[in-house]
Coordinates of C-alpha atoms (C1' of nucleotides) in Angstrom, one line a residue:
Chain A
X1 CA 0.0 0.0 0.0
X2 CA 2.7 2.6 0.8
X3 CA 4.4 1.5 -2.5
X4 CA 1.3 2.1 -4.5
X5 CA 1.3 5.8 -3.1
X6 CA 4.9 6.6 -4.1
X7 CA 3.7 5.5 -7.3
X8 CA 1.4 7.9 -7.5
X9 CA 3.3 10.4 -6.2
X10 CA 6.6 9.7 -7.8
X11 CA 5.9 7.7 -10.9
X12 CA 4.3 11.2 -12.4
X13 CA 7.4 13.3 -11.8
X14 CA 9.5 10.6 -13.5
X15 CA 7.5 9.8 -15.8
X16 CA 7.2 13.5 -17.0
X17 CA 11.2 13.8 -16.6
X18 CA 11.1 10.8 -19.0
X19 CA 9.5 12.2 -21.8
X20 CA 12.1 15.6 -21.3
X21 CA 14.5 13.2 -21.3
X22 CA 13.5 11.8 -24.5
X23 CA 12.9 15.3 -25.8
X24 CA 16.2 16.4 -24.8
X25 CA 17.7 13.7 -26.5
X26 CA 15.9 13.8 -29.4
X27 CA 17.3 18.1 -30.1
X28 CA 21.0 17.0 -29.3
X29 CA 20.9 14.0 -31.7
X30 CA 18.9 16.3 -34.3
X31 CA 21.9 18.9 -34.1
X32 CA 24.7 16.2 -33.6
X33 CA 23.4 14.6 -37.2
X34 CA 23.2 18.6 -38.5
X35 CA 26.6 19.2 -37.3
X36 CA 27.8 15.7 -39.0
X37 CA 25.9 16.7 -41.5
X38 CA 28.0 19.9 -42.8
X39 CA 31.7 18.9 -41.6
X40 CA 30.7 16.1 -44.3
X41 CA 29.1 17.9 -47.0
X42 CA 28.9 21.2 -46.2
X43 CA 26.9 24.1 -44.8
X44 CA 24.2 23.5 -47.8
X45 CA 23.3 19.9 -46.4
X46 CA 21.6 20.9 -43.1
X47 CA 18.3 20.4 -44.2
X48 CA 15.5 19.7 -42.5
X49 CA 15.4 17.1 -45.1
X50 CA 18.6 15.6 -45.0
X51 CA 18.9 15.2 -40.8
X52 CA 15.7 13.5 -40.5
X53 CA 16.3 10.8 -43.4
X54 CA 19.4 10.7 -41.6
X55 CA 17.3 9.9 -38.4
X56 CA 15.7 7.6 -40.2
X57 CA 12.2 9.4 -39.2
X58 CA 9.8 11.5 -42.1
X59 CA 10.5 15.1 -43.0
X60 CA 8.1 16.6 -41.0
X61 CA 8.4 14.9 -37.4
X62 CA 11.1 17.1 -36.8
X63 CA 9.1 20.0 -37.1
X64 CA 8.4 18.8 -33.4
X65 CA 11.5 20.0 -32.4
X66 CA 13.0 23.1 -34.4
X67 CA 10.0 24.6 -36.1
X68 CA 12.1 26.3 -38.9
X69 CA 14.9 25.5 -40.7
X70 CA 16.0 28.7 -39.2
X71 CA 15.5 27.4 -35.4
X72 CA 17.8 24.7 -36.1
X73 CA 20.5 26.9 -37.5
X74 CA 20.6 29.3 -34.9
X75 CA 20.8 26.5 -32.5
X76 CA 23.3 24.8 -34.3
X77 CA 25.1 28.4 -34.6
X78 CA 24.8 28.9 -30.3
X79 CA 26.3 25.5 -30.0
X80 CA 29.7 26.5 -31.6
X81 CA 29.8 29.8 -30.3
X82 CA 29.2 27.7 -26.7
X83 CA 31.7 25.0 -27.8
X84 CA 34.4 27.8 -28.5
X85 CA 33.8 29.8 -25.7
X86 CA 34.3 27.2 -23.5
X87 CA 37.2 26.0 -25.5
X88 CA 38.6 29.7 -24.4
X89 CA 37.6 29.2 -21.3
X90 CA 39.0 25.9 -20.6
X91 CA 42.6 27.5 -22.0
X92 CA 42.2 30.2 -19.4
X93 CA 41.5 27.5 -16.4
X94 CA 44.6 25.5 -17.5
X95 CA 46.9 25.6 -14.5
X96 CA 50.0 26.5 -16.8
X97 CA 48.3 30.0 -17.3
X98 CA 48.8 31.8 -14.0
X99 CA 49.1 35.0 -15.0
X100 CA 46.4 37.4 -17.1
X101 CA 49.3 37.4 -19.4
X102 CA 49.8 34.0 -20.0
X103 CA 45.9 33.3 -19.8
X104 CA 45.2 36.4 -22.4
X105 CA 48.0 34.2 -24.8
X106 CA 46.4 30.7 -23.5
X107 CA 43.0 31.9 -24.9
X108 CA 43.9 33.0 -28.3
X109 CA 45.7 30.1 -29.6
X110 CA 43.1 28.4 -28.1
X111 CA 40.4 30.2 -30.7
X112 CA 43.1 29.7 -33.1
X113 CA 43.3 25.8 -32.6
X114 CA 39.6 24.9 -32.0
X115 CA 39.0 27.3 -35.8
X116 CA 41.5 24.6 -37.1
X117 CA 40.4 21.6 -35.8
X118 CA 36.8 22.6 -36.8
X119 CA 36.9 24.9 -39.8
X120 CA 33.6 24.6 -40.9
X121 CA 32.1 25.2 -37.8
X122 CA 33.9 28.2 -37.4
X123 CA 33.2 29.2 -40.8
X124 CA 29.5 28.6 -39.9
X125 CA 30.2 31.0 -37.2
X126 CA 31.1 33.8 -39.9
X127 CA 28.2 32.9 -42.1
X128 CA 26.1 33.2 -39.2
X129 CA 26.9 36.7 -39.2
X130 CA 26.8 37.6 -43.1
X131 CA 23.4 39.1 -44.2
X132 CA 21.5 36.5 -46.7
X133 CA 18.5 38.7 -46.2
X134 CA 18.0 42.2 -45.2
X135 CA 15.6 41.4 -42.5
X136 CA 17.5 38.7 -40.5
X137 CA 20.7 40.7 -40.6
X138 CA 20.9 42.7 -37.0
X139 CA 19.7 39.4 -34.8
X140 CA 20.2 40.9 -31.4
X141 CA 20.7 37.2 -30.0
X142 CA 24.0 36.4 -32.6
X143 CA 25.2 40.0 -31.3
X144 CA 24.9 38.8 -28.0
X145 CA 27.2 35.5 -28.6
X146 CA 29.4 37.6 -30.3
X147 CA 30.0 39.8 -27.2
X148 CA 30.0 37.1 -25.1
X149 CA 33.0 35.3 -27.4
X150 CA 34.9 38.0 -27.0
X151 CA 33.8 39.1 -23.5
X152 CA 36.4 36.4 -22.7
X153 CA 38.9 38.2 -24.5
X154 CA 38.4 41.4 -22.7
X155 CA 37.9 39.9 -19.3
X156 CA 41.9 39.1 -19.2
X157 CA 42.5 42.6 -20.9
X158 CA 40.6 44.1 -17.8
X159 CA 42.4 41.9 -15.8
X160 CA 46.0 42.9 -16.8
X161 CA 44.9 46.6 -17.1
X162 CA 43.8 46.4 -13.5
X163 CA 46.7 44.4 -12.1
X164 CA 49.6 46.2 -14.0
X165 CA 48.1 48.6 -16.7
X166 CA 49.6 49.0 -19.9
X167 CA 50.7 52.2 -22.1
X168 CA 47.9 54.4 -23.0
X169 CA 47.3 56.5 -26.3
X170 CA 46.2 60.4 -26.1
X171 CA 42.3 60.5 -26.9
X172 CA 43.3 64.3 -27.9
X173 CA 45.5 62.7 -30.4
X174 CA 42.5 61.1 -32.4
X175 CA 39.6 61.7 -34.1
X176 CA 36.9 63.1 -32.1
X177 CA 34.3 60.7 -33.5
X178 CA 36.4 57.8 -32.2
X179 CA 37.3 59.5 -28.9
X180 CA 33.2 59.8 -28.6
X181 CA 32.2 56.5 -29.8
X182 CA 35.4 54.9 -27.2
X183 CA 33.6 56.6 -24.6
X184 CA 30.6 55.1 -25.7
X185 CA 32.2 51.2 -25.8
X186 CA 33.8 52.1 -22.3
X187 CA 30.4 53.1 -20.7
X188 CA 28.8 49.8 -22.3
X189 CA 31.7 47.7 -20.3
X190 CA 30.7 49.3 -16.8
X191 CA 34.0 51.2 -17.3
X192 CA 35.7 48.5 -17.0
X193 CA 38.2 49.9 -18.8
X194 CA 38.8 53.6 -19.6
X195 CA 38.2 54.8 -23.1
X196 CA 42.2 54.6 -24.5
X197 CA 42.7 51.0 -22.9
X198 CA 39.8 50.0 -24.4
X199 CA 40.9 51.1 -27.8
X200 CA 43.9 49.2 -27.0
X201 CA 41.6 45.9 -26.1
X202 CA 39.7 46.8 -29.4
X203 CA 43.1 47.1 -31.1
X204 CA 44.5 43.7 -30.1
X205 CA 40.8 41.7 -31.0
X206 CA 41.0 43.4 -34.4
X207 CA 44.1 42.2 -35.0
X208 CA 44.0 38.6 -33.9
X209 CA 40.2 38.0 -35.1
X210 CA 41.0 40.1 -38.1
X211 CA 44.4 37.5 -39.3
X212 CA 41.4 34.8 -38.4
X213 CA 38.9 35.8 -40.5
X214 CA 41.2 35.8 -43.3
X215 CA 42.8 32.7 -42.7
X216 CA 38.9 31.2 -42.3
X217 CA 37.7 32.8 -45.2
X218 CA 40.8 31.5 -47.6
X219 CA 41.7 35.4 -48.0
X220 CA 45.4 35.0 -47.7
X221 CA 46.2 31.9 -48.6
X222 CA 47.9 32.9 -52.0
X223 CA 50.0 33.9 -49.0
X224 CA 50.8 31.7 -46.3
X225 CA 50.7 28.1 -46.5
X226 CA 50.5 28.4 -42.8
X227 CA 49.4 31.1 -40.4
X228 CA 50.5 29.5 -37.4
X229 CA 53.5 31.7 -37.2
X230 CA 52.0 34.6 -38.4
X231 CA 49.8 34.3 -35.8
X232 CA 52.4 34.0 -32.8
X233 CA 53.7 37.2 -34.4
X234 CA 50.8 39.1 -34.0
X235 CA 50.6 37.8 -30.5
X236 CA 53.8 39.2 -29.6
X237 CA 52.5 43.1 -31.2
X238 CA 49.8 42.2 -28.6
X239 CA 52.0 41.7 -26.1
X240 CA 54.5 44.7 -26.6
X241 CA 50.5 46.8 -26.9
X242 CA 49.8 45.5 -23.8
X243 CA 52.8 45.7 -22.1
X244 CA 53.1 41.7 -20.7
X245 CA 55.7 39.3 -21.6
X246 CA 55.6 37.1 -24.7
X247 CA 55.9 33.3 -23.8
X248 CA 56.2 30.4 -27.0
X249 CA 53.5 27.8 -27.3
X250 CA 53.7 25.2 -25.6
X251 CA 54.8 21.7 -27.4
X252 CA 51.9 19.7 -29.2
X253 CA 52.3 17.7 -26.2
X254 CA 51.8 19.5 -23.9
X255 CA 48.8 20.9 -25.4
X256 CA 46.8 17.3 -26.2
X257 CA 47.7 16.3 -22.8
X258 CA 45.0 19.0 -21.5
Chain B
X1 CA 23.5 46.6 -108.2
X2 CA 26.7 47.3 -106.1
X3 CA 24.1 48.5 -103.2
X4 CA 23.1 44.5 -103.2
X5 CA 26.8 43.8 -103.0
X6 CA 27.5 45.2 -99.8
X7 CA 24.5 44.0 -98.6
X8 CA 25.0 40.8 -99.5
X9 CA 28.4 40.7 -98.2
X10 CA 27.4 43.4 -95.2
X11 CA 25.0 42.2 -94.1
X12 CA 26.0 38.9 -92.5
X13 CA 28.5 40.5 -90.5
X14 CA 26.2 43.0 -89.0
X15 CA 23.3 40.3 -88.6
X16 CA 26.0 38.1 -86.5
X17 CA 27.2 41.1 -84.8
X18 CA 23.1 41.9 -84.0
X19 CA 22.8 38.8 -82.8
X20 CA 25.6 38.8 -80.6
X21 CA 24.6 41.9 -79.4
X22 CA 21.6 41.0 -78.3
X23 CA 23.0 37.7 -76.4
X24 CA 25.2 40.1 -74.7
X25 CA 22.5 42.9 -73.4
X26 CA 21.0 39.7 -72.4
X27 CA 23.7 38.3 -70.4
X28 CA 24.6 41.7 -68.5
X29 CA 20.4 42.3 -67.9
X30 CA 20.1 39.2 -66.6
X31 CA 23.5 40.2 -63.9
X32 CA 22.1 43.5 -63.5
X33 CA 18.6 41.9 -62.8
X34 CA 20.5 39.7 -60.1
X35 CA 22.5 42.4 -58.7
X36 CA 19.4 44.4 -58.0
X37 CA 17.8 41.1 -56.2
X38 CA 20.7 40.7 -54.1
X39 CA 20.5 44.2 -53.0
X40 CA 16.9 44.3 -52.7
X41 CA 16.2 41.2 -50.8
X42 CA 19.5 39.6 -49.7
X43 CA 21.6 36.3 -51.4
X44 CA 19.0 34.0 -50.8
X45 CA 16.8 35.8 -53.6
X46 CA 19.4 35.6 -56.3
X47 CA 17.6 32.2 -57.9
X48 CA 17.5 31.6 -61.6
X49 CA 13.5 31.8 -61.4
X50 CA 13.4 34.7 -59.5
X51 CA 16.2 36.6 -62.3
X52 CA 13.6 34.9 -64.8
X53 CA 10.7 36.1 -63.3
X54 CA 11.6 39.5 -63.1
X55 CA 12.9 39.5 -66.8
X56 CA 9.4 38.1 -67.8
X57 CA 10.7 35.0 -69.1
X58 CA 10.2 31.7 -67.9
X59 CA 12.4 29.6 -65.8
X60 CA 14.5 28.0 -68.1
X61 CA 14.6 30.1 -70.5
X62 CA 17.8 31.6 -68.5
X63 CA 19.9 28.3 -69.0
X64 CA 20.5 29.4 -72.7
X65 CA 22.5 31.9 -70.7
X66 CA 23.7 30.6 -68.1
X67 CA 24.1 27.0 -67.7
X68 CA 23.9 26.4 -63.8
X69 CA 23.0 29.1 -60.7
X70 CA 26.6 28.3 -59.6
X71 CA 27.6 30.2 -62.9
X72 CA 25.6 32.8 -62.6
X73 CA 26.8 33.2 -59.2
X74 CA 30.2 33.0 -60.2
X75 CA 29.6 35.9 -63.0
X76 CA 28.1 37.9 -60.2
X77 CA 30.9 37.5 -58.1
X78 CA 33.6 38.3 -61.5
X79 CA 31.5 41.5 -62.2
X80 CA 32.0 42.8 -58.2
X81 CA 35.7 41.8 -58.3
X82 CA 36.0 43.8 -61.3
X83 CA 34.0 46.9 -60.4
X84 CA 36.0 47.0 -56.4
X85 CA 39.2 46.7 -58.7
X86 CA 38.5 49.4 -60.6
X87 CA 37.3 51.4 -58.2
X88 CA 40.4 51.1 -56.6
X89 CA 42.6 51.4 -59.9
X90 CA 40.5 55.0 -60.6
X91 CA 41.3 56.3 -57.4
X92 CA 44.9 55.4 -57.6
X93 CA 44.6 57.4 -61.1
X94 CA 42.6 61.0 -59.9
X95 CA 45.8 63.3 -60.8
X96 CA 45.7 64.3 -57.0
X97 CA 47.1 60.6 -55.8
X98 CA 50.8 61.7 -57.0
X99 CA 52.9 59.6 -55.4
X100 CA 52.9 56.0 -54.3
X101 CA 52.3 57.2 -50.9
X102 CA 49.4 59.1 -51.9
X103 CA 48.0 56.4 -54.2
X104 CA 48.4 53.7 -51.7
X105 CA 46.0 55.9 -49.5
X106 CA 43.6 56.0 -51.9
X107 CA 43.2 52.9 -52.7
X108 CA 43.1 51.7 -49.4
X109 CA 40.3 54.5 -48.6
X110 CA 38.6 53.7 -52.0
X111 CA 38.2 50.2 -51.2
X112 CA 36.2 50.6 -48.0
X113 CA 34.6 53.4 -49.3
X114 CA 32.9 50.8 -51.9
X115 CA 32.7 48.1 -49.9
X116 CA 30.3 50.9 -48.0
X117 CA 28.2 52.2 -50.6
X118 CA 27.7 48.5 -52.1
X119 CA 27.8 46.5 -48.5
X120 CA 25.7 43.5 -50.0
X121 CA 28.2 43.1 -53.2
X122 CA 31.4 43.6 -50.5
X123 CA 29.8 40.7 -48.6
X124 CA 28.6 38.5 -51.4
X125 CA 32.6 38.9 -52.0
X126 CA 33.0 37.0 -48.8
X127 CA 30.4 34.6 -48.9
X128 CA 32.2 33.4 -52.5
X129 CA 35.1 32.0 -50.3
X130 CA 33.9 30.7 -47.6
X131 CA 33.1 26.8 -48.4
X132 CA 29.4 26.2 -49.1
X133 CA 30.5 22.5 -50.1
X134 CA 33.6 20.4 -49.3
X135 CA 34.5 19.9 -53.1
X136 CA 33.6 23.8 -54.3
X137 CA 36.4 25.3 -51.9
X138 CA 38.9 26.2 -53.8
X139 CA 37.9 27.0 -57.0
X140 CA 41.5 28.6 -58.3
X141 CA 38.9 31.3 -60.6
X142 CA 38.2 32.8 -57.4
X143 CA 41.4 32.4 -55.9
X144 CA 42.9 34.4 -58.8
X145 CA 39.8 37.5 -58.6
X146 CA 41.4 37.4 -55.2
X147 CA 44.9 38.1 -55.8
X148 CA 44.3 40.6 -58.7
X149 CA 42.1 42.2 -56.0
X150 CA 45.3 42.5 -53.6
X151 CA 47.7 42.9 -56.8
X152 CA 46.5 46.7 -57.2
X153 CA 47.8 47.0 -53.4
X154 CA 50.8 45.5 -54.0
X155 CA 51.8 47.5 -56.8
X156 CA 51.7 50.4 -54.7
X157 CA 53.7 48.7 -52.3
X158 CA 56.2 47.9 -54.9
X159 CA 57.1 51.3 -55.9
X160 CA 57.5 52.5 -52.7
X161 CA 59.5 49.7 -52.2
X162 CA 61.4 50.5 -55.2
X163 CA 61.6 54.3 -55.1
X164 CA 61.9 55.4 -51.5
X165 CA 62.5 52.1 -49.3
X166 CA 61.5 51.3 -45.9
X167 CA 62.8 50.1 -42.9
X168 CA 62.5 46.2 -42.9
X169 CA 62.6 43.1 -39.8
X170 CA 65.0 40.9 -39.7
X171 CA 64.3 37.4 -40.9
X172 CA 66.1 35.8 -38.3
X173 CA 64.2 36.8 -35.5
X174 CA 61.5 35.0 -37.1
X175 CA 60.3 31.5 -36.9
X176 CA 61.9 29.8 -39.7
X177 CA 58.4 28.5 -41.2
X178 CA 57.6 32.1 -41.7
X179 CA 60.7 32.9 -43.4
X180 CA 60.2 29.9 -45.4
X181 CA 56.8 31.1 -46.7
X182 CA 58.2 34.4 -47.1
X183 CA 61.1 33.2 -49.4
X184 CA 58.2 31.3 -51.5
X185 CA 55.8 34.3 -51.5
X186 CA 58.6 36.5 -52.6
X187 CA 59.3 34.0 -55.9
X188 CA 56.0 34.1 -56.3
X189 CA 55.3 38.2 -57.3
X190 CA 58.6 37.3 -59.2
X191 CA 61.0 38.7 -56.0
X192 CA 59.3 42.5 -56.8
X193 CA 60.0 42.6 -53.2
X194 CA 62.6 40.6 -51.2
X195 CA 60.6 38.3 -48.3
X196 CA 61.0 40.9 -45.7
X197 CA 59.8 43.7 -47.4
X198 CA 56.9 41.0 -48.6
X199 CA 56.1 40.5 -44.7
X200 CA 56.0 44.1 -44.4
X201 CA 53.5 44.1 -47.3
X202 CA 51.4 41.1 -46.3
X203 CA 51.1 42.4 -42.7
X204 CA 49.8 46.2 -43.7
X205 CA 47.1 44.3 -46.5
X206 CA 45.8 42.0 -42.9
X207 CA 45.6 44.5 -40.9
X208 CA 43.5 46.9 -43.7
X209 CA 41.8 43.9 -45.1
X210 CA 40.8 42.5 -41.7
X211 CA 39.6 45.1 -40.5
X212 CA 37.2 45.4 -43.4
X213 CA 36.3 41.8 -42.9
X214 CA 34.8 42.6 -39.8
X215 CA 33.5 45.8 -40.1
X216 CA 31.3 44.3 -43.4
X217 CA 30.5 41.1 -40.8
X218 CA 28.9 42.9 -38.6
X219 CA 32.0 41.4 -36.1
X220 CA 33.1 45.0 -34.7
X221 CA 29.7 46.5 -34.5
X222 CA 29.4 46.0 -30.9
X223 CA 32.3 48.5 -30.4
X224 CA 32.5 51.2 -33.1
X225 CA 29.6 52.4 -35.1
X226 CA 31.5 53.8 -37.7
X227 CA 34.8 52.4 -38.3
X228 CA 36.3 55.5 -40.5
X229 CA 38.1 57.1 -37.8
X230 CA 39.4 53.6 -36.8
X231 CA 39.9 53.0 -40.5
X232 CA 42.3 56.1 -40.2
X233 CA 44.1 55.5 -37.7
X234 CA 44.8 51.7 -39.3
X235 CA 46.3 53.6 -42.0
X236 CA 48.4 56.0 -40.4
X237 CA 49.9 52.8 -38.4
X238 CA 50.7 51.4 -42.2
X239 CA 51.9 54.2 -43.0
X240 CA 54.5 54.5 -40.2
X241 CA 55.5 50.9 -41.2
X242 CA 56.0 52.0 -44.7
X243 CA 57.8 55.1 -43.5
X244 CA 55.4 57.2 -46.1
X245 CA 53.9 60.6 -44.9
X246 CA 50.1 59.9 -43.6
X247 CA 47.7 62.2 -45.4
X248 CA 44.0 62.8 -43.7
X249 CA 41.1 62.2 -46.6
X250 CA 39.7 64.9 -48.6
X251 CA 36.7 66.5 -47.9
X252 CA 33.6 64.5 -49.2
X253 CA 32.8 67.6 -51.8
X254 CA 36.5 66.8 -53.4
X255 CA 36.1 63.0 -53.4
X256 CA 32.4 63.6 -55.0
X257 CA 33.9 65.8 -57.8
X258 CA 36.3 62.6 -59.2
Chain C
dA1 C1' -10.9 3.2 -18.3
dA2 C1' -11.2 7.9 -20.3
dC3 C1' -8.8 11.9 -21.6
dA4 C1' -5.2 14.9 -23.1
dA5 C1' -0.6 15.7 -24.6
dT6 C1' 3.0 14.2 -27.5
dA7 C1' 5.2 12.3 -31.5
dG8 C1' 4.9 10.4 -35.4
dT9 C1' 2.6 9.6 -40.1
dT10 C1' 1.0 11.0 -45.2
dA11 C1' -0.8 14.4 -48.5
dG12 C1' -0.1 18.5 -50.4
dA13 C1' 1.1 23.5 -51.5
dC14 C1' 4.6 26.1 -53.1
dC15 C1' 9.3 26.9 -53.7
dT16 C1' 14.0 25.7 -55.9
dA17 C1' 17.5 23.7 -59.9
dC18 C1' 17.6 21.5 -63.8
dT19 C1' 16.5 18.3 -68.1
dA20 C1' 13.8 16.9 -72.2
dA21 C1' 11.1 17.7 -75.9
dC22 C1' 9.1 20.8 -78.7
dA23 C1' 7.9 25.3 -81.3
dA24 C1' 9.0 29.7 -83.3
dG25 C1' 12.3 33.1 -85.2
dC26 C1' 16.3 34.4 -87.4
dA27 C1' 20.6 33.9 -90.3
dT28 C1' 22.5 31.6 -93.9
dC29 C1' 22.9 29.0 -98.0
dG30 C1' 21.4 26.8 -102.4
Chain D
dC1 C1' 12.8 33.1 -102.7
dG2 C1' 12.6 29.0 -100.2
dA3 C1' 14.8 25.3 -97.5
dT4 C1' 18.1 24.5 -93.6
dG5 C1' 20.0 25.0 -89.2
dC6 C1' 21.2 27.6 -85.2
dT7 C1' 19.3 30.2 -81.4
dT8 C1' 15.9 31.2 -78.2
dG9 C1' 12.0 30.6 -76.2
dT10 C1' 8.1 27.5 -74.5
dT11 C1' 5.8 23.6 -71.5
dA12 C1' 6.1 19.3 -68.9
dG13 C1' 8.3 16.8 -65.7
dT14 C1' 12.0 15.0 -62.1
dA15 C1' 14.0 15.5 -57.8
dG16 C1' 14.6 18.0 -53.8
dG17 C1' 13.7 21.7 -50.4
dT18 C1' 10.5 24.2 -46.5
dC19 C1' 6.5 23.9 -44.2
dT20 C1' 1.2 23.2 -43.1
dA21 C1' -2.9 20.3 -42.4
dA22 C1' -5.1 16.5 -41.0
dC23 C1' -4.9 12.2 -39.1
dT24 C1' -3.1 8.1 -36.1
dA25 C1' -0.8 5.9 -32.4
dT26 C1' 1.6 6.1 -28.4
dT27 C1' 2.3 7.8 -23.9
dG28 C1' 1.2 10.2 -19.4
dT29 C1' -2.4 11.8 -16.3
dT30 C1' -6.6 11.7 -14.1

DNA sequence: AACAATAGTTAGACCTACTAACAAGCATCG
DNA sequence: CGATGCTTGTTAGTAGGTCTAACTATTGTT
């Protein structure tokens, strides 16, 4: 008799955790098969189509889940800009970096390495962001994972500007439209940082995400065969900008052993 | 009598010509009609029923012209390479641009300035590279649009190179892969500039180019709302590194008079 | 056991690219 | 001038895409 009223207490709860469980399941294994789906054959194979034939379940059911096409990319799209961030993040945690300096370097050979170990995702990441159609193109939720990507980025910028500060430009020096809209991006960051360190911050993201976008987007490869040094040079311009010491990558090793 | 001659013989040659003619004004209404869809309504609506529809015609009527979307796409793409190039070429013509110096400016400033009054052709630019499909990624058409995009930089580069100089890194402080692919890039504009002076090159085009790459990706809006002063000082910064005298734009009246 | 929510189905409307077969017009040649 | 052939258009149809509507079966709750 007691049993029989758990059941009917409990076996409700479960049984409705059951069915989010399912649910749950069913929207990771949707976007795992959209994922497979373009590292194989690119970003024009994610179709609503394609995954559920690939689920082996008719068109339609997965309307269920993602009731667009569009749902389903923008998922797909928060997914790598999670994955990455936390890629970033996980860099930053790693007891080698123990310093904002070494974490600020930690992090962006981190987005450097999870680019090239998954280039069409990050190349998803950019086409996320490139207007098909006039309407979808200032999504305030895709601005918002943008900032929060590089929010990661300029919490170690803060961090070194508050522990050691760095060189500063004159505002007089430049053009009063950008002294006005740097006070702008410094009030938007809590004042985190003053408006010439943050034109520093927003120098150094330019530059590394800038040499990224290129290699990602096949723009200098009649170039360079391989950025990977270019990169490391860039980081040490960052590093002279933000007055910390440049450190070498670590070995492969040492990096897969993470 | 004669009269019939020439026709006779005339005739022919201006009936093939007609006909030519006609394929051709064909050809560039159907671009134009594309063009105007992409602006109007975003990538997505470049399809060869839409173009058809708009040009009255029916569907396939438009594969007499072109034989697939991907080469109507492609001729899309050619015609906005070619327009950004001479664009740029003009500027570094206006009789004002009088020295390398001077032209390198104004090419640099003419190239954003189109990719700013023609955002959706600057993008489309973008989306060409990045890989839609596994196989279509490096199509070496595109690849070569690319590099007679950056060729109009890199004369400019050259002749100040050639006629005034400017101080260069060492190639031994750097890591030997990047010397490496400096020695090859250097072979590869036929040694018009030794590797260093290449580096020196390749490292002012990133940071312009990148720069531009996230401005028209909507990667930097979260900072800067307008990205000429930043722009600016970009190219005062290449202009140190290419020890050239920094110039501020023209008015907008002067630049509207060429 | 009855009821409601969920998850699947098929049919179909309306797009897309693209092919095949056919009709009309135009240029050329006998 | 008339016949021939190339060029350009047409319609019909295939295959695939998004997405809705209507219906069924399963599952969870009462």
């Amino acid at each position: 008799m007691p049993c029989r009223v758990v059941q009917a207490i409990a076996a409700p709860v479960v049984l409705r955790q059951r069915r989010a469980r399912l649910r749950e399941a069913a929207l990771t294994e949707i976007r795992s098969i959209a994922r497979r789906l373009l590292v194989k054959e690119g970003s024009a194979a994610v179709t609503i189509n394609a995954v559920a034939r690939e689920m082996g379940v008719s068109g339609p059911a997965l309307y269920r889940y993602y009731s667009s096409q569009r749902e389903l990319i923008d998922a797909l799209t928060s997914d790598f800009f999670r994955e990455l961030i936390a890629a970033m993040r996980a860099a930053a945690d790693h007891p080698a970096a123990d310093t904002p300096g070494r974490r600020l370097l930690a992090i962006s050979r981190a987005l450097r390495s999870w680019a090239n170990s998954h280039p069409a995702e990050f190349a998803w990441l950019f086409a996320s962001r490139v207007p098909t159609s006039r309407i979808a193109q200032c999504s305030p939720d895709e601005n918002n994972s943008g900032r929060a990507f590089c929010q990661v980025f300029l919490d170690q910028v803060v961090e070194i500007w508050e522990t050691q500060r760095f060189p500063l430009p004159s505002l007089e020096d430049m053009d009063p439209s950008l002294a006005v809209q740097l006070h702008a991006y410094s009030e938007k960051i809590d004042g985190l940082l003053p408006p010439e360190a943050a034109y520093i911050f927003l120098t150094c993201w330019t530059r590394l995400y800038g040499l990224l976008c290129m290699e990602v987007l096949n723009q200098i490869s009649f170039a360079y065969s391989d950025l990977e040094p270019v990169y490391e040079e860039c980081l040490q311009e960052l590093c002279r900008l933000l007055d910390i010491p440049y450190e070498p990558p670590r070995q492969a090793v040492d990096l897969a052993a993470e």
